[in-house]
CSV table of C-alpha atoms and ligand atoms in Angstrom, one decimal:
chain,number,residue,atom,x,y,z
A,84,MET,CA,-7.1,9.0,-13.5
A,85,PRO,CA,-3.6,9.9,-12.5
A,86,THR,CA,-3.1,10.6,-8.8
A,87,ILE,CA,-0.2,11.8,-6.7
A,88,PHE,CA,1.1,8.2,-6.6
A,89,SER,CA,1.6,8.1,-10.4
A,90,LYS,CA,4.0,11.1,-10.0
A,91,ILE,CA,5.8,9.3,-7.2
A,92,ILE,CA,6.2,6.1,-9.3
A,93,ALA,CA,7.5,8.2,-12.2
A,94,LYS,CA,9.9,10.0,-9.7
A,95,GLU,CA,8.4,13.3,-10.7
A,96,LEU,CA,7.6,13.9,-7.0
A,97,PRO,CA,10.0,13.0,-4.2
A,98,SER,CA,9.4,10.0,-1.9
A,99,GLU,CA,11.3,7.7,0.3
A,100,MET,CA,11.2,4.8,-2.1
A,101,VAL,CA,12.3,1.4,-0.7
A,102,TYR,CA,11.6,-0.8,-3.8
A,103,GLN,CA,10.6,-0.6,-7.4
A,104,ASP,CA,10.3,-3.1,-10.3
A,105,ASP,CA,8.4,-3.5,-13.5
A,106,LEU,CA,5.1,-4.0,-11.8
A,107,VAL,CA,5.1,-2.3,-8.4
A,108,THR,CA,6.6,0.5,-6.4
A,109,ALA,CA,7.0,0.7,-2.6
A,110,PHE,CA,7.6,3.9,-0.6
A,111,LYS,CA,7.2,5.2,2.9
A,112,ASP,CA,3.9,6.7,3.8
A,113,ILE,CA,4.1,10.4,4.4
A,114,ASN,CA,2.1,10.2,7.5
A,115,PRO,CA,3.2,7.0,9.2
A,116,LEU,CA,0.8,5.3,11.7
A,117,ALA,CA,3.5,2.9,13.0
A,118,PRO,CA,7.3,2.7,13.0
A,119,VAL,CA,7.1,0.9,9.7
A,120,HIS,CA,4.5,2.2,7.3
A,121,ILE,CA,5.1,1.4,3.6
A,122,LEU,CA,2.7,1.8,0.6
A,123,ILE,CA,3.0,-0.9,-2.1
A,124,VAL,CA,1.5,0.5,-5.3
A,125,PRO,CA,1.0,-1.0,-8.8
A,126,ASN,CA,2.8,1.0,-11.4
A,127,LYS,CA,-0.4,0.6,-13.5
A,128,GLU,CA,-3.1,3.0,-12.6
A,129,ILE,CA,-5.8,0.9,-11.0
A,130,ALA,CA,-8.2,3.1,-9.0
A,131,THR,CA,-9.6,0.6,-6.4
A,132,VAL,CA,-10.0,-3.1,-5.6
A,133,ASP,CA,-13.3,-2.8,-7.4
A,134,ASP,CA,-11.4,-2.0,-10.6
A,135,VAL,CA,-9.1,-5.0,-10.5
A,136,GLU,CA,-9.3,-7.4,-13.5
A,137,VAL,CA,-8.3,-11.0,-13.9
A,138,ASP,CA,-5.4,-9.8,-16.1
A,139,ASP,CA,-4.1,-7.9,-13.1
A,140,GLU,CA,-3.4,-11.0,-11.1
A,141,PRO,CA,0.4,-10.9,-11.7
A,142,ILE,CA,0.4,-7.4,-10.3
A,143,LEU,CA,-1.6,-8.4,-7.3
A,144,GLY,CA,0.6,-11.4,-6.6
A,145,ARG,CA,3.7,-9.2,-6.9
A,146,MET,CA,2.3,-6.8,-4.2
A,147,PHE,CA,2.3,-9.7,-1.7
A,148,THR,CA,5.8,-11.0,-2.6
A,149,VAL,CA,7.1,-7.4,-2.4
A,150,ALA,CA,5.4,-6.9,1.0
A,151,LYS,CA,7.2,-10.0,2.2
A,152,LYS,CA,10.6,-8.8,0.9
A,153,VAL,CA,10.2,-5.2,2.2
A,154,ALA,CA,9.1,-6.5,5.6
A,155,ARG,CA,12.2,-8.7,5.8
A,156,ASP,CA,14.4,-5.8,4.6
A,157,LEU,CA,13.0,-3.5,7.2
A,158,GLY,CA,13.3,-6.1,10.0
A,159,ILE,CA,9.7,-6.8,10.9
A,160,ALA,CA,9.3,-10.2,9.3
A,161,GLU,CA,9.7,-12.0,12.6
A,162,SER,CA,7.7,-9.7,14.8
A,163,GLY,CA,4.9,-9.6,12.2
A,164,TYR,CA,2.9,-6.9,10.5
A,165,ARG,CA,-0.4,-6.0,8.9
A,166,LEU,CA,-1.3,-5.6,5.3
A,167,ILE,CA,-4.3,-3.3,4.6
A,168,VAL,CA,-6.1,-2.4,1.4
A,169,ASN,CA,-8.9,0.2,1.8
A,170,CYS,CA,-11.6,0.4,-0.9
A,171,LYS,CA,-13.7,3.5,-1.6
A,172,GLN,CA,-15.5,5.6,0.9
A,173,ASP,CA,-16.6,3.1,3.6
A,174,GLY,CA,-13.2,1.5,3.4
A,175,GLY,CA,-11.5,4.8,4.1
A,176,GLN,CA,-9.6,5.1,0.8
A,177,GLU,CA,-8.3,8.6,0.3
A,178,VAL,CA,-6.0,8.1,-2.8
A,179,TYR,CA,-7.7,6.4,-5.7
A,180,HIS,CA,-4.7,4.5,-7.0
A,181,LEU,CA,-4.8,1.0,-5.5
A,182,HIS,CA,-2.3,0.5,-2.7
A,183,MET,CA,-1.4,-1.9,0.1
A,184,HIS,CA,-0.3,-0.5,3.4
A,185,LEU,CA,2.4,-2.5,5.1
A,186,VAL,CA,2.3,-1.6,8.8
A,187,GLY,CA,4.4,-2.9,11.7
A,188,GLY,CA,7.1,-2.3,14.2
A,189,ARG,CA,4.7,-2.2,17.1
A,190,ARG,CA,1.7,-4.1,18.5
A,191,LEU,CA,-1.2,-3.0,16.2
A,192,GLY,CA,-4.1,-4.1,18.4
A,193,ARG,CA,-7.5,-4.9,17.1
A,194,MET,CA,-8.1,-5.2,13.4
A,195,LEU,CA,-11.0,-2.8,13.6
A,196,ALA,CA,-12.0,-0.2,16.2
A,197,LYS,CA,-15.3,-1.1,17.8
A,198,LYS,CA,-18.2,0.7,16.2
A,199,GLU,CA,-19.3,3.8,18.1
A,200,ASP,CA,-22.9,3.5,19.1
B,351,LIG,P1,-5.7,5.4,1.9
B,351,LIG,O1,-6.4,6.1,3.0
B,351,LIG,O2,-6.1,5.9,0.5
B,351,LIG,O3,-5.8,3.9,2.1
B,351,LIG,O4,-4.2,5.7,2.1
B,351,LIG,C1,-3.5,6.8,1.5
B,351,LIG,C2,-2.2,7.0,2.2
B,351,LIG,O5,-1.4,7.7,1.3
B,351,LIG,C3,-2.3,7.7,3.5
B,351,LIG,O6,-1.8,6.8,4.5
B,351,LIG,C4,-1.4,8.9,3.3
B,351,LIG,O7,-0.7,9.3,4.4
B,351,LIG,C5,-0.6,8.6,2.1
B,351,LIG,N1,-0.1,9.7,1.3
B,351,LIG,C6,-1.0,10.6,0.8
B,351,LIG,N2,-0.3,11.5,0.0
B,351,LIG,C7,1.0,11.1,0.0
B,351,LIG,C8,2.2,11.5,-0.6
B,351,LIG,O8,2.3,12.5,-1.3
B,351,LIG,N3,3.4,10.8,-0.3
B,351,LIG,C9,3.4,9.7,0.5
B,351,LIG,N4,4.5,9.1,0.6
B,351,LIG,N5,2.3,9.2,1.0
B,351,LIG,C10,1.1,9.9,0.8
């Protein structure tokens, strides 16, 4: 199912793109949660982590090498950053086109908020 990310990848919708190659596209999140917040997205429409296949491994590997490159380009490689992939409802996924969040530029704190009792 095409999502808004497919249109961004195809440049049919505007975005602040920071990287694109034959396998992945990276662009600034429209609602950044930190000074650096980039989405790294496969050009292929893969809905969620649960839809990933063995044949997709080159794409998944590229997402990490592009994360490293973009983090270096944007000056947060030394201070560090977090990579987040949300999956489906409990994971908090809103856009059903697989994507990796690259977040940094400030101290990010705990990995997860404590569960509210
Ligand atoms: P998720 O919650 O699915 O892991 O993350 C989806 C992310 O996509 C959110 O952080 C949201 O701000 C971002 N987003 C949603 N629509 C757009 C858009 O049209 N353009 C950009 N650049 N980011 C978007």
